[in-house]
Structures are given as structure tokens and as C-alpha cells.
Amino acid sequence: MPGPGRQADFPLRILVQSEMVGAIIGRQGSTIRTITQQSRARVDVHRKENVGSLEKSITIYGNPENCTNACKRILEVMQQEALSTNKGEICLKILAHNNLIGRIIGKSGNTIKRIMQDTDTKITVSSINDINSFNLERIITVKGLIENMSRAENQISTKLRQSYENDLQAMAPQSLMFPGLHPMAMMSTPGNGMVFNTSMPFPSCQSFAMSKTPASVVPPVFPNDLQETTYLYIPNNAVGAIIGTKGSHIRSIMRFSNASLKIAPLDADKPLDQQTERKVTIVGTPEGQWKAQYMIFEKMREEGFMCGTDDVRLTVELLVASSQVGRIIGKGGQNVRELQRVTGSVIKLPEHALAPPSGGDEETPVHIIGPFYSVQSAQRRIRAMMLSTNPPPITKKQKAAKEQLQQQQQSLAGAASSGSQQQQQQQQQPLSPSQQQALPPQLHHQPVSSASSSSTPPAHHQQQQASTAATSHQLQQQQQQQQPSPPPGNASAAAAQQQQQLASSQQ
């Protein structure tokens, strides 16, 4: 029986012709909004990927019924567009991981034949030769009437989901070796069957009894969208192979892993013969880290950077809070020895690595050396150990960011406070005599400051001063009106007379 619903991490993926994307999205996104609202499924059109390609992928998230309804509506839009532009018949192209295709075809093709008979459709599967390191998806092409293609999609998706869930259950014991990493990440790299055997991927530690772990055990789950920073050291003479012609290979790695990669330049202050390695900074989710590091290890293997028949062995560096180094080492080095035994990697920590006296605001580098699967297991176990601390220790960078945020908040609060003080000062300024004269008679003896109180001496004193100034000004105006206007030639004498009158009135 199928599961209760299509899991969010196992969506329906289809391919459409690039010239159909505009019709599917619609004017200002109207068509795709309608499809989303009617089907209650989330539809992502990856129109910016593979620029210039003839086909674009669409990912549909939701339960099986909603995904099928959205897919059927997309087929109807494509058919309308094909009829209006004379493009001919349309078909449905479903993308499926290579490891699941065998279950769709079935023994001697029995499964795919049964689906074709039940739905009256024609179904073909692309060749395995079409997949590559960056794309492990095969194309299942369905042809027929829209109603029949929709029924075929439902049966194909049901079978794919059943196979996926069965494989997840079978991978649970192996997933314990990579805490915090979803099994889909392991599926995304070529050469790995859905179910690992006990000697693979850990040939250097076959004594680890993975087969004894109960199949019902579910691996611990940590935030899958957490951005991690890892440093990978590669030989200096391998940089060109990793970058590729005009940066093509490193761009493919970043696009495939959805992680960022940056290769450090040569140090101008050191002789070239002393610079045998270059640091590659990788920033991404746990799945992105797995994919990006795998592609670098794989490229190194293809280019022959290995010792004899041994696997490619590289050094990975993690920065952990110095206060947590003791947990990695363990009492008498017990934890680090067990990590090395179980993962088959070599783990190196700085000598005399102790927690700083200030707490946990410093970081210590941890170096992990070994083949891909060994260093991946060690990375995931160390990160899980760090995340199990509640709350996680604050690193030096996090502390600096927190202090910067607090300074910004304080400056904003100070600016707001100074603005309110200026406003209060403006409100507390007394009215001028002319402004007081303009007031109605009943307000002449009321306080002039909205912030002052009649019971406080300072406000009463200000009121008396304002009243005295108003009286003086009135007397001065009356005396000026009584005096005759001076002739034009005696302007200076008139000015002197006014000054004497003003002085006598103030006295």
C-alpha cells in the first residue's frame, strides 16, 4: 500500500519544452497561481536553470492526489498552447532517479507493460548512457490522451514512492554513520546503490558491524537547511582540474551541490615549492557539503591523484568551539580513538588544545584525513556532537555579530531619544509677548507651557516673567502712540528719545 502522502523530500519532477514555460507561468504568473490554488500543490518552474536548453524542469510538491492534479492541469495548458501554435502532440516526461528505474521497468519489463495496458499509453525510458556525474535522473516518457497520461503518472509515482520509502528503511542502519545527512544526499552521488553493503563505503573499517543495527532504527535528524563551512585541502597541481576550462567544472559542482566554493590564491610571501596544497572553502547545507566534496574527490580520482591502488585521501578541516574540543578528545583520548576506529579516518587536533579561560569564544581547527566516505562520517559525527549541546556555544564570529547588532540597536534608540527631547524642549518654550496678546483674555493668566504644572515653582516663575514682559511691551506701545512723529531730518534724535523712554519703562 502506498504511504499516506507524498513526502516533501520526494516531489514529482517533470520536463517541459522551454517554449511552453511562458504559457505555464501565464501573464504576471496568473496561470501558475491558478494551478497552485486549484490543486493545492506547490509548483516550482526552474526556468533560470540550464540557460539555452530546449527543456526546463518543474518540481511539484504535495500529496499524491494534489501533485497528480497539478500535473494534469499543466498538461492541459501545454495542449492548449500546442494547438494554438501548431506544435503537434504533447507528451509527459517524468524525471526519476536512476536507482529507482529498475523497479519501474520490472523483471523482463513486466511492470512497465502492465502500466501501459492499464492506462492505454506508450511509455519509454531514456538510456542509462544519458546520465552523468551531475545528473543521475532518467526520463520516463508517457504518450497518449491527457486523461490516460495522468493515470499513468499516478501509477508511476506510486511505484517510485514505494521504492523510495523501502530503500530509506533499508538504508537506516547505514545512515547512522552519517547523522544529520538525509539519505537522498547519498543517492545523489553516482556509483552508490540505494543500499550499501557492509564493506562499502567503509573498506578500511570492515570490522564495524553495520549489519547488526536494527533496520527499524531511524537516524537522528538535525536541521537540514543549516549552512556549514568546511575547508578541503587539495594538491596545488590539481587546482586546474577542479576549476576546469574557463571555470566550467567548478561552476558545475556549485550548481549540482547548491553550495559555494572558493579556492584560496597562492601566498605571495611564501616560496612556490613550499605551497603544496590549496584551501577550498565550501559553504552549504549538509547535503550540499556531501555533493561538493564528493565531486572534488571524484575529480581527483579521475585525474589520478592517488597513491597506487589506494583511494583518494584528502584533508578536511572543521572549526569547532574551543570549549568543545574536550568532548571530541574524551577522557584519555577515548572519544577520538573511537571516532577513528569507526570511521576509518585520521583525526588531528592541535596539541594542548584547551578551552580558553574566557569561555567559548574561540575556535579550534580539527583536521580529518582519509577517503571520501571516512571523512564524511567523521564530519557528520563531530557536527552532531557539537549540535547536541543545548544551547550551542557562541563562537568568536557569532559574538562579534551579536555585539554589532546591540550597538546598532543602541544607536537607533539614542537617535529616537534625542528626537523626543528636542520635541519636548520646543513644547516647553514660553510664548512671546506678541503670541500672548493674540490669546483670548481668559487664557492670559494660564501657564504657557504644556509640560508645566501650576503647583510647581519653576512654572509659576516663568508665568510671572512672561506677564511682566507683556505689561512692559504694552506701556511702550502706548507711549509711542502718544508721541508725535519726528520730522525726517531729526531721525537720530527720535531714536535717542525712544531709547530713553524704553529704559525708563523697564526701570
Short mmCIF file of C-alpha atoms in Angstrom, two decimals:
data_model
loop_
_atom_site.label_atom_id
_atom_site.label_comp_id
_atom_site.label_asym_id
_atom_site.label_seq_id
_atom_site.Cartn_x
_atom_site.Cartn_y
_atom_site.Cartn_z
CA MET A 1 0.00 0.00 0.00
CA PRO A 2 1.28 3.49 -0.75
CA GLY A 3 2.18 5.82 2.08
CA PRO A 4 -0.30 8.36 3.44
CA GLY A 5 1.14 11.11 1.28
CA ARG A 6 3.97 12.10 -1.00
CA GLN A 7 6.83 13.19 1.22
CA ALA A 8 8.10 16.73 0.87
CA ASP A 9 11.56 15.39 0.01
CA PHE A 10 10.21 13.16 -2.77
CA PRO A 11 8.36 15.52 -5.13
CA LEU A 12 7.08 14.91 -8.65
CA ARG A 13 9.54 16.21 -11.23
CA ILE A 14 8.69 16.65 -14.90
CA LEU A 15 10.35 18.09 -18.01
CA VAL A 16 8.62 20.53 -20.36
CA GLN A 17 9.74 22.26 -23.54
CA SER A 18 11.27 25.68 -22.87
CA GLU A 19 8.82 27.31 -25.27
CA MET A 20 5.95 26.08 -23.07
CA VAL A 21 7.24 27.75 -19.88
CA GLY A 22 5.68 31.12 -20.69
CA ALA A 23 2.22 29.61 -21.15
CA ILE A 24 2.53 27.56 -17.93
CA ILE A 25 3.51 30.63 -15.89
CA GLY A 26 0.98 32.92 -17.60
CA ARG A 27 0.74 36.69 -17.71
CA GLN A 28 2.32 38.01 -14.48
CA GLY A 29 2.16 34.45 -13.09
CA SER A 30 -1.63 34.20 -13.31
CA THR A 31 -1.76 30.67 -14.80
CA ILE A 32 0.63 29.04 -12.35
CA ARG A 33 -1.14 30.75 -9.43
CA THR A 34 -4.43 29.27 -10.62
CA ILE A 35 -2.87 25.81 -10.92
CA THR A 36 -1.45 26.10 -7.40
CA GLN A 37 -4.73 27.27 -5.90
CA GLN A 38 -6.86 24.65 -7.63
CA SER A 39 -4.53 21.69 -6.98
CA ARG A 40 -3.23 22.82 -3.56
CA ALA A 41 0.25 21.75 -4.65
CA ARG A 42 3.37 23.90 -4.82
CA VAL A 43 4.75 24.24 -8.35
CA ASP A 44 8.32 25.44 -8.96
CA VAL A 45 9.35 26.17 -12.56
CA HIS A 46 13.14 26.13 -12.86
CA ARG A 47 13.28 28.48 -15.84
CA LYS A 48 16.66 30.01 -14.92
CA GLU A 49 18.46 26.66 -14.84
CA ASN A 50 20.30 25.35 -17.90
CA VAL A 51 20.12 28.61 -19.82
CA GLY A 52 19.62 27.97 -23.52
CA SER A 53 18.43 24.38 -23.07
CA LEU A 54 15.43 23.09 -25.00
CA GLU A 55 13.72 21.75 -21.88
CA LYS A 56 13.12 23.01 -18.35
CA SER A 57 12.32 21.03 -15.23
CA ILE A 58 9.29 21.60 -12.99
CA THR A 59 9.09 20.35 -9.40
CA ILE A 60 5.67 19.74 -7.82
CA TYR A 61 5.34 19.35 -4.03
CA GLY A 62 2.33 17.96 -2.18
CA ASN A 63 0.42 14.76 -1.52
CA PRO A 64 -0.04 12.30 -4.43
CA GLU A 65 -3.52 13.46 -5.42
CA ASN A 66 -2.59 17.16 -5.42
CA CYS A 67 0.58 16.53 -7.42
CA THR A 68 -1.36 14.50 -9.99
CA ASN A 69 -3.98 17.24 -10.32
CA ALA A 70 -1.31 19.92 -10.81
CA CYS A 71 0.49 17.78 -13.39
CA LYS A 72 -2.76 17.19 -15.30
CA ARG A 73 -3.52 20.91 -15.33
CA ILE A 74 -0.02 21.63 -16.71
CA LEU A 75 -0.63 19.08 -19.49
CA GLU A 76 -3.90 20.82 -20.37
CA VAL A 77 -2.13 24.21 -20.60
CA MET A 78 0.58 22.66 -22.79
CA GLN A 79 -2.03 21.12 -25.10
CA GLN A 80 -3.83 24.47 -25.49
CA GLU A 81 -0.52 26.16 -26.32
CA ALA A 82 0.39 23.39 -28.79
CA LEU A 83 -2.97 23.70 -30.59
CA SER A 84 -2.73 27.49 -30.86
CA THR A 85 0.83 27.34 -32.24
CA ASN A 86 0.51 24.13 -34.32
CA LYS A 87 3.21 22.36 -32.28
CA GLY A 88 1.64 18.93 -32.65
CA GLU A 89 1.02 16.40 -29.88
CA ILE A 90 2.41 16.78 -26.39
CA CYS A 91 3.83 14.13 -24.06
CA LEU A 92 4.59 13.79 -20.36
CA LYS A 93 8.22 13.44 -19.27
CA ILE A 94 8.76 12.29 -15.68
CA LEU A 95 12.20 12.53 -14.06
CA ALA A 96 13.24 9.63 -11.79
CA HIS A 97 16.48 8.69 -10.07
CA ASN A 98 18.48 6.03 -11.86
CA ASN A 99 18.43 3.77 -8.78
CA LEU A 100 14.61 3.62 -8.93
CA ILE A 101 14.21 2.95 -12.65
CA GLY A 102 14.66 -0.81 -12.31
CA ARG A 103 11.52 -1.04 -10.16
CA ILE A 104 9.52 0.89 -12.77
CA ILE A 105 10.63 -1.40 -15.61
CA GLY A 106 10.26 -4.60 -13.59
CA LYS A 107 11.54 -8.08 -14.36
CA SER A 108 11.54 -8.57 -18.15
CA GLY A 109 9.66 -5.24 -18.39
CA ASN A 110 6.53 -6.65 -16.73
CA THR A 111 5.80 -3.62 -14.54
CA ILE A 112 6.02 -1.01 -17.27
CA LYS A 113 3.99 -3.23 -19.63
CA ARG A 114 1.21 -3.54 -17.05
CA ILE A 115 1.06 0.25 -16.57
CA MET A 116 0.84 0.77 -20.34
CA GLN A 117 -2.01 -1.74 -20.63
CA ASP A 118 -3.93 -0.31 -17.67
CA THR A 119 -3.70 3.30 -18.88
CA ASP A 120 -3.68 2.82 -22.68
CA THR A 121 -0.42 4.76 -23.04
CA LYS A 122 3.01 4.24 -24.56
CA ILE A 123 5.91 4.51 -22.08
CA THR A 124 9.65 4.60 -22.80
CA VAL A 125 12.68 5.11 -20.53
CA SER A 126 15.84 7.01 -21.52
CA SER A 127 19.16 5.18 -21.81
CA ILE A 128 21.47 4.83 -18.84
CA ASN A 129 24.18 6.30 -21.06
CA ASP A 130 22.43 9.68 -20.84
CA ILE A 131 23.21 10.18 -17.15
CA ASN A 132 26.43 11.74 -15.83
CA SER A 133 28.08 12.72 -12.57
CA PHE A 134 25.96 15.85 -12.27
CA ASN A 135 22.64 14.34 -13.30
CA LEU A 136 21.50 10.90 -12.19
CA GLU A 137 17.90 11.28 -13.35
CA ARG A 138 16.41 9.21 -16.15
CA ILE A 139 13.45 10.36 -18.26
CA ILE A 140 10.22 8.34 -18.36
CA THR A 141 8.26 9.49 -21.43
CA VAL A 142 4.49 8.88 -21.49
CA LYS A 143 2.38 9.38 -24.65
CA GLY A 144 -1.40 9.26 -25.00
CA LEU A 145 -4.53 11.23 -24.14
CA ILE A 146 -4.23 13.68 -21.25
CA GLU A 147 -6.57 11.65 -19.06
CA ASN A 148 -4.58 8.46 -19.74
CA MET A 149 -1.21 10.18 -19.23
CA SER A 150 -2.44 11.49 -15.87
CA ARG A 151 -3.46 7.98 -14.77
CA ALA A 152 -0.07 6.62 -15.88
CA GLU A 153 1.70 9.37 -13.91
CA ASN A 154 -0.25 8.38 -10.80
CA GLN A 155 0.77 4.71 -11.09
CA ILE A 156 4.41 5.55 -11.90
CA SER A 157 4.66 7.99 -8.98
CA THR A 158 3.08 5.48 -6.61
CA LYS A 159 5.66 2.86 -7.60
CA LEU A 160 8.54 5.35 -7.33
CA ARG A 161 7.41 6.45 -3.89
CA GLN A 162 7.02 2.88 -2.63
CA SER A 163 10.51 2.01 -3.85
CA TYR A 164 11.97 5.15 -2.31
CA GLU A 165 10.38 4.50 1.10
CA ASN A 166 11.52 0.87 1.07
CA ASP A 167 15.07 1.94 0.29
CA LEU A 168 15.04 4.56 3.03
CA GLN A 169 14.12 1.86 5.53
CA ALA A 170 16.87 -0.42 4.25
CA MET A 171 19.41 2.42 4.43
CA ALA A 172 18.59 3.32 8.04
CA PRO A 173 21.48 1.27 9.55
CA GLN A 174 23.99 2.83 7.15
CA SER A 175 22.51 6.29 7.72
CA LEU A 176 23.55 6.08 11.36
CA MET A 177 27.11 6.55 10.14
CA PHE A 178 26.15 9.98 8.75
CA PRO A 179 24.00 11.74 11.39
CA GLY A 180 22.27 14.87 10.14
CA LEU A 181 22.55 13.82 6.47
CA HIS A 182 19.46 12.78 4.56
CA PRO A 183 19.81 9.53 2.56
CA MET A 184 18.76 11.45 -0.55
CA ALA A 185 22.21 13.04 -0.47
CA MET A 186 23.83 9.60 -0.64
CA MET A 187 21.59 8.73 -3.58
CA SER A 188 22.66 11.89 -5.40
CA THR A 189 26.24 10.72 -5.99
CA PRO A 190 26.96 8.16 -8.73
CA GLY A 191 28.32 4.70 -8.07
CA ASN A 192 26.31 4.25 -4.88
CA GLY A 193 23.50 1.75 -4.83
CA MET A 194 20.49 2.65 -2.75
CA VAL A 195 21.55 0.02 -0.21
CA PHE A 196 25.20 -0.13 0.84
CA ASN A 197 26.80 -3.41 1.82
CA THR A 198 28.85 -3.76 4.98
CA SER A 199 32.19 -3.48 3.20
CA MET A 200 31.19 -0.38 1.29
CA PRO A 201 31.52 2.54 1.77
CA PHE A 202 33.95 1.75 4.61
CA PRO A 203 36.55 -0.68 3.23
CA SER A 204 39.09 0.48 5.79
CA CYS A 205 36.92 -0.42 8.80
CA GLN A 206 35.07 -3.60 7.87
CA SER A 207 35.08 -4.66 11.50
CA PHE A 208 32.30 -2.13 12.18
CA ALA A 209 29.18 -4.31 12.48
CA MET A 210 26.76 -2.18 10.45
CA SER A 211 24.63 -5.21 9.63
CA LYS A 212 23.87 -5.70 13.34
CA THR A 213 21.99 -2.39 13.56
CA PRO A 214 18.21 -2.99 13.56
CA ALA A 215 16.56 -1.96 10.29
CA SER A 216 13.85 -0.09 12.20
CA VAL A 217 16.34 2.40 13.65
CA VAL A 218 15.78 5.94 12.33
CA PRO A 219 18.90 8.10 12.06
CA PRO A 220 18.97 11.24 14.23
CA VAL A 221 17.65 14.31 12.46
CA PHE A 222 19.24 17.75 12.63
CA PRO A 223 18.28 20.97 10.76
CA ASN A 224 18.81 20.05 7.12
CA ASP A 225 18.97 23.67 5.94
CA LEU A 226 21.77 24.62 8.34
CA GLN A 227 24.64 26.30 6.47
CA GLU A 228 28.01 24.73 7.26
CA THR A 229 31.53 25.87 6.42
CA THR A 230 34.17 23.25 5.63
CA TYR A 231 37.74 23.62 4.36
CA LEU A 232 39.10 20.99 1.97
CA TYR A 233 42.80 20.87 1.07
CA ILE A 234 43.74 19.77 -2.46
CA PRO A 235 47.17 19.42 -4.11
CA ASN A 236 48.33 22.63 -5.75
CA ASN A 237 48.76 20.89 -9.11
CA ALA A 238 45.12 19.71 -9.02
CA VAL A 239 43.61 23.21 -8.91
CA GLY A 240 43.34 23.46 -12.69
CA ALA A 241 41.39 20.19 -12.93
CA ILE A 242 38.96 21.29 -10.21
CA ILE A 243 38.38 24.69 -11.86
CA GLY A 244 38.07 23.30 -15.39
CA THR A 245 38.21 25.16 -18.69
CA LYS A 246 37.19 28.76 -18.04
CA GLY A 247 35.79 27.68 -14.67
CA SER A 248 33.30 25.22 -16.17
CA HIS A 249 33.91 22.34 -13.74
CA ILE A 250 33.77 24.33 -10.52
CA ARG A 251 30.58 26.04 -11.74
CA SER A 252 29.07 22.61 -12.41
CA ILE A 253 29.98 21.49 -8.88
CA MET A 254 28.35 24.58 -7.37
CA ARG A 255 25.23 24.17 -9.48
CA PHE A 256 24.98 20.45 -8.68
CA SER A 257 25.57 20.86 -4.93
CA ASN A 258 23.93 24.28 -4.44
CA ALA A 259 26.97 25.15 -2.32
CA SER A 260 29.55 27.90 -2.78
CA LEU A 261 33.21 27.04 -3.44
CA LYS A 262 36.21 29.36 -3.25
CA ILE A 263 39.81 28.31 -3.86
CA ALA A 264 42.39 30.36 -1.94
CA PRO A 265 45.06 32.06 -4.09
CA LEU A 266 48.77 31.38 -3.72
CA ASP A 267 50.51 33.16 -0.87
CA ALA A 268 52.84 35.74 -2.42
CA ASP A 269 55.00 35.82 0.72
CA LYS A 270 55.89 32.10 0.56
CA PRO A 271 58.09 30.29 -1.98
CA LEU A 272 56.14 28.19 -4.50
CA ASP A 273 57.95 24.99 -3.56
CA GLN A 274 56.58 25.33 -0.01
CA GLN A 275 52.97 25.68 -1.17
CA THR A 276 51.97 22.12 -1.92
CA GLU A 277 48.26 22.49 -1.01
CA ARG A 278 45.46 24.96 -1.62
CA LYS A 279 42.49 25.54 0.68
CA VAL A 280 38.98 25.19 -0.80
CA THR A 281 36.25 26.86 1.27
CA ILE A 282 32.87 25.12 0.92
CA VAL A 283 29.70 26.71 2.34
CA GLY A 284 26.42 24.82 2.09
CA THR A 285 23.89 22.52 3.74
CA PRO A 286 24.86 19.00 4.86
CA GLU A 287 23.61 17.65 1.51
CA GLY A 288 25.49 20.38 -0.35
CA GLN A 289 28.67 19.55 1.56
CA TRP A 290 28.32 15.86 0.68
CA LYS A 291 27.79 16.56 -3.03
CA ALA A 292 30.52 19.19 -3.42
CA GLN A 293 33.15 17.20 -1.55
CA TYR A 294 32.22 14.02 -3.44
CA MET A 295 32.68 15.73 -6.82
CA ILE A 296 36.12 17.04 -5.75
CA PHE A 297 37.19 13.58 -4.53
CA GLU A 298 35.82 12.02 -7.74
CA LYS A 299 37.65 14.52 -9.96
CA MET A 300 40.87 13.80 -8.10
CA ARG A 301 40.34 10.07 -8.70
CA GLU A 302 39.70 10.63 -12.42
CA GLU A 303 42.87 12.72 -12.72
CA GLY A 304 44.96 10.05 -10.96
CA PHE A 305 45.81 11.94 -7.76
CA MET A 306 46.23 8.87 -5.57
CA CYS A 307 48.93 6.61 -4.21
CA GLY A 308 48.99 3.33 -6.11
CA THR A 309 45.69 1.47 -5.79
CA ASP A 310 44.60 3.39 -2.69
CA ASP A 311 41.56 5.66 -2.69
CA VAL A 312 41.98 9.42 -2.90
CA ARG A 313 42.80 10.70 0.57
CA LEU A 314 42.31 14.39 1.32
CA THR A 315 42.33 16.57 4.42
CA VAL A 316 39.14 18.24 5.62
CA GLU A 317 39.20 20.98 8.25
CA LEU A 318 36.35 21.93 10.61
CA LEU A 319 36.32 24.83 13.06
CA VAL A 320 34.75 23.92 16.40
CA ALA A 321 34.31 25.96 19.56
CA SER A 322 37.41 25.54 21.69
CA SER A 323 35.24 24.77 24.69
CA GLN A 324 34.03 21.64 22.85
CA VAL A 325 37.43 20.19 21.98
CA GLY A 326 37.47 18.20 25.21
CA ARG A 327 34.27 16.39 24.17
CA ILE A 328 35.86 15.33 20.88
CA ILE A 329 39.01 14.08 22.58
CA GLY A 330 37.25 12.40 25.50
CA LYS A 331 38.75 11.12 28.72
CA GLY A 332 42.28 9.98 27.96
CA GLY A 333 41.58 10.38 24.22
CA GLN A 334 38.88 7.70 24.28
CA ASN A 335 36.36 9.52 22.05
CA VAL A 336 38.78 10.49 19.30
CA ARG A 337 40.23 6.96 19.18
CA GLU A 338 36.73 5.51 18.82
CA LEU A 339 35.89 8.02 16.07
CA GLN A 340 38.99 6.99 14.15
CA ARG A 341 38.24 3.30 14.59
CA VAL A 342 34.61 3.54 13.48
CA THR A 343 35.10 5.93 10.55
CA GLY A 344 38.49 4.77 9.33
CA SER A 345 39.81 8.35 9.20
CA VAL A 346 42.70 10.07 10.93
CA ILE A 347 41.61 12.93 13.22
CA LYS A 348 44.18 15.51 14.28
CA LEU A 349 43.71 18.26 16.87
CA PRO A 350 46.24 20.91 17.90
CA GLU A 351 48.49 19.89 20.76
CA HIS A 352 47.46 21.22 24.18
CA ALA A 353 44.07 22.25 22.77
CA LEU A 354 42.25 23.51 25.84
CA ALA A 355 39.19 25.67 26.37
CA PRO A 356 40.09 29.38 26.60
CA PRO A 357 39.70 31.00 30.04
CA SER A 358 37.10 33.44 28.64
CA GLY A 359 34.59 30.69 27.88
CA GLY A 360 33.69 29.51 24.37
CA ASP A 361 34.52 32.49 22.16
CA GLU A 362 37.49 30.90 20.36
CA GLU A 363 37.58 28.28 17.60
CA THR A 364 39.95 25.36 17.14
CA PRO A 365 40.63 23.63 13.81
CA VAL A 366 40.03 19.89 13.59
CA HIS A 367 41.68 18.06 10.68
CA ILE A 368 40.19 14.85 9.26
CA ILE A 369 42.26 12.81 6.80
CA GLY A 370 41.05 9.87 4.73
CA PRO A 371 38.99 8.70 1.74
CA PHE A 372 35.63 10.30 0.99
CA TYR A 373 33.22 8.12 3.00
CA SER A 374 35.53 8.02 6.01
CA VAL A 375 35.94 11.80 6.26
CA GLN A 376 32.21 12.29 5.64
CA SER A 377 31.29 10.01 8.53
CA ALA A 378 33.78 11.74 10.84
CA GLN A 379 32.49 15.19 9.82
CA ARG A 380 28.88 14.31 10.45
CA ARG A 381 29.59 12.67 13.80
CA ILE A 382 31.64 15.62 15.05
CA ARG A 383 28.99 18.11 13.90
CA ALA A 384 26.25 16.03 15.55
CA MET A 385 28.28 16.05 18.76
CA MET A 386 28.53 19.85 18.60
CA LEU A 387 24.82 20.31 17.81
CA SER A 388 23.79 18.11 20.72
CA THR A 389 24.98 20.88 23.07
CA ASN A 390 21.99 22.93 24.13
CA PRO A 391 22.41 25.78 23.52
CA PRO A 392 25.34 25.53 21.09
CA PRO A 393 28.38 27.52 22.26
CA ILE A 394 28.81 31.02 20.83
CA THR A 395 31.85 31.33 18.60
CA LYS A 396 34.01 34.43 18.27
CA LYS A 397 32.34 35.44 14.98
CA GLN A 398 28.85 34.97 16.45
CA LYS A 399 29.79 37.05 19.48
CA ALA A 400 31.13 39.86 17.26
CA ALA A 401 27.95 39.81 15.19
CA LYS A 402 25.83 39.96 18.37
CA GLU A 403 27.82 42.94 19.71
CA GLN A 404 27.48 44.75 16.39
CA LEU A 405 23.71 44.21 16.47
CA GLN A 406 23.50 45.56 20.02
CA GLN A 407 25.49 48.68 19.02
CA GLN A 408 23.13 49.30 16.11
CA GLN A 409 20.12 48.96 18.40
CA GLN A 410 21.66 51.36 20.95
CA SER A 411 22.42 53.97 18.28
CA LEU A 412 18.86 53.73 16.97
CA ALA A 413 17.47 54.10 20.50
CA GLY A 414 19.75 57.11 21.15
CA ALA A 415 18.59 58.82 17.96
CA ALA A 416 14.96 58.27 18.89
CA SER A 417 15.57 59.62 22.43
CA SER A 418 17.32 62.81 21.22
CA GLY A 419 14.47 63.45 18.80
CA SER A 420 11.86 63.19 21.57
CA GLN A 421 13.92 65.53 23.84
CA GLN A 422 14.09 68.18 21.12
CA GLN A 423 10.34 67.92 20.67
CA GLN A 424 9.76 68.36 24.42
CA GLN A 425 12.08 71.41 24.52
CA GLN A 426 10.14 73.00 21.70
CA GLN A 427 6.89 72.38 23.56
CA GLN A 428 8.29 73.86 26.82
CA GLN A 429 9.49 77.19 25.29
CA PRO A 430 7.35 80.14 26.62
CA LEU A 431 5.17 82.13 24.26
CA SER A 432 6.43 85.53 23.08
CA PRO A 433 4.59 88.69 24.22
CA SER A 434 3.01 89.12 20.82
CA GLN A 435 1.80 85.48 20.91
CA GLN A 436 0.34 86.05 24.38
CA GLN A 437 -1.50 89.18 23.23
CA ALA A 438 -3.08 87.09 20.47
CA LEU A 439 -4.54 84.69 23.06
CA PRO A 440 -8.13 85.13 24.27
CA PRO A 441 -8.45 87.17 27.52
CA GLN A 442 -9.42 84.11 29.59
CA LEU A 443 -6.10 82.39 28.73
CA HIS A 444 -3.77 85.31 29.61
CA HIS A 445 -3.20 84.09 33.17
CA GLN A 446 -2.88 80.37 32.36
CA PRO A 447 0.52 78.53 32.20
CA VAL A 448 2.15 78.87 28.79
CA SER A 449 3.95 75.50 28.91
CA SER A 450 2.03 72.30 28.23
CA ALA A 451 4.62 70.34 30.20
CA SER A 452 4.50 72.59 33.33
CA SER A 453 2.15 72.37 36.31
CA SER A 454 0.58 75.25 38.29
CA SER A 455 1.78 73.69 41.54
CA THR A 456 5.48 73.76 40.63
CA PRO A 457 7.54 76.90 41.47
CA PRO A 458 9.61 76.93 38.22
CA ALA A 459 6.47 77.10 36.06
CA HIS A 460 4.94 79.83 38.26
CA HIS A 461 8.12 81.87 37.99
CA GLN A 462 8.09 81.57 34.18
CA GLN A 463 4.45 82.74 34.16
CA GLN A 464 5.31 85.87 36.17
CA GLN A 465 8.22 86.73 33.87
CA ALA A 466 6.02 86.37 30.81
CA SER A 467 3.31 88.56 32.35
CA THR A 468 5.82 91.30 33.29
CA ALA A 469 7.29 91.31 29.79
CA ALA A 470 3.82 91.62 28.25
CA THR A 471 2.92 94.62 30.50
CA SER A 472 6.20 96.42 29.68
CA HIS A 473 5.61 95.92 25.99
CA GLN A 474 2.07 97.37 26.22
CA LEU A 475 3.30 100.53 28.05
CA GLN A 476 5.99 101.06 25.43
CA GLN A 477 3.45 100.87 22.59
CA GLN A 478 1.11 103.38 24.32
CA GLN A 479 3.93 105.91 24.80
CA GLN A 480 4.97 105.59 21.18
CA GLN A 481 1.42 106.30 20.02
CA GLN A 482 1.20 109.46 22.20
CA GLN A 483 4.48 110.95 20.84
CA PRO A 484 4.20 112.93 17.55
CA SER A 485 6.08 111.58 14.59
CA PRO A 486 9.57 113.19 14.28
CA PRO A 487 10.46 115.11 11.12
CA PRO A 488 12.64 113.28 8.61
CA GLY A 489 15.73 115.33 9.45
CA ASN A 490 15.64 114.51 13.17
CA ALA A 491 15.71 110.69 12.85
CA SER A 492 18.73 110.27 15.11
CA ALA A 493 17.22 112.45 17.85
CA ALA A 494 14.00 110.49 17.71
CA ALA A 495 15.87 107.23 18.06
CA ALA A 496 17.72 108.50 21.13
CA GLN A 497 14.44 109.67 22.66
CA GLN A 498 12.88 106.22 22.16
CA GLN A 499 15.83 104.54 23.87
CA GLN A 500 15.43 106.84 26.92
CA GLN A 501 11.72 106.04 27.09
CA LEU A 502 12.40 102.31 26.87
CA ALA A 503 14.96 102.48 29.67
CA SER A 504 12.63 104.44 31.97
CA SER A 505 9.76 101.98 31.35
CA GLN A 506 11.95 98.97 32.17
CA GLN A 507 13.06 100.66 35.45
#
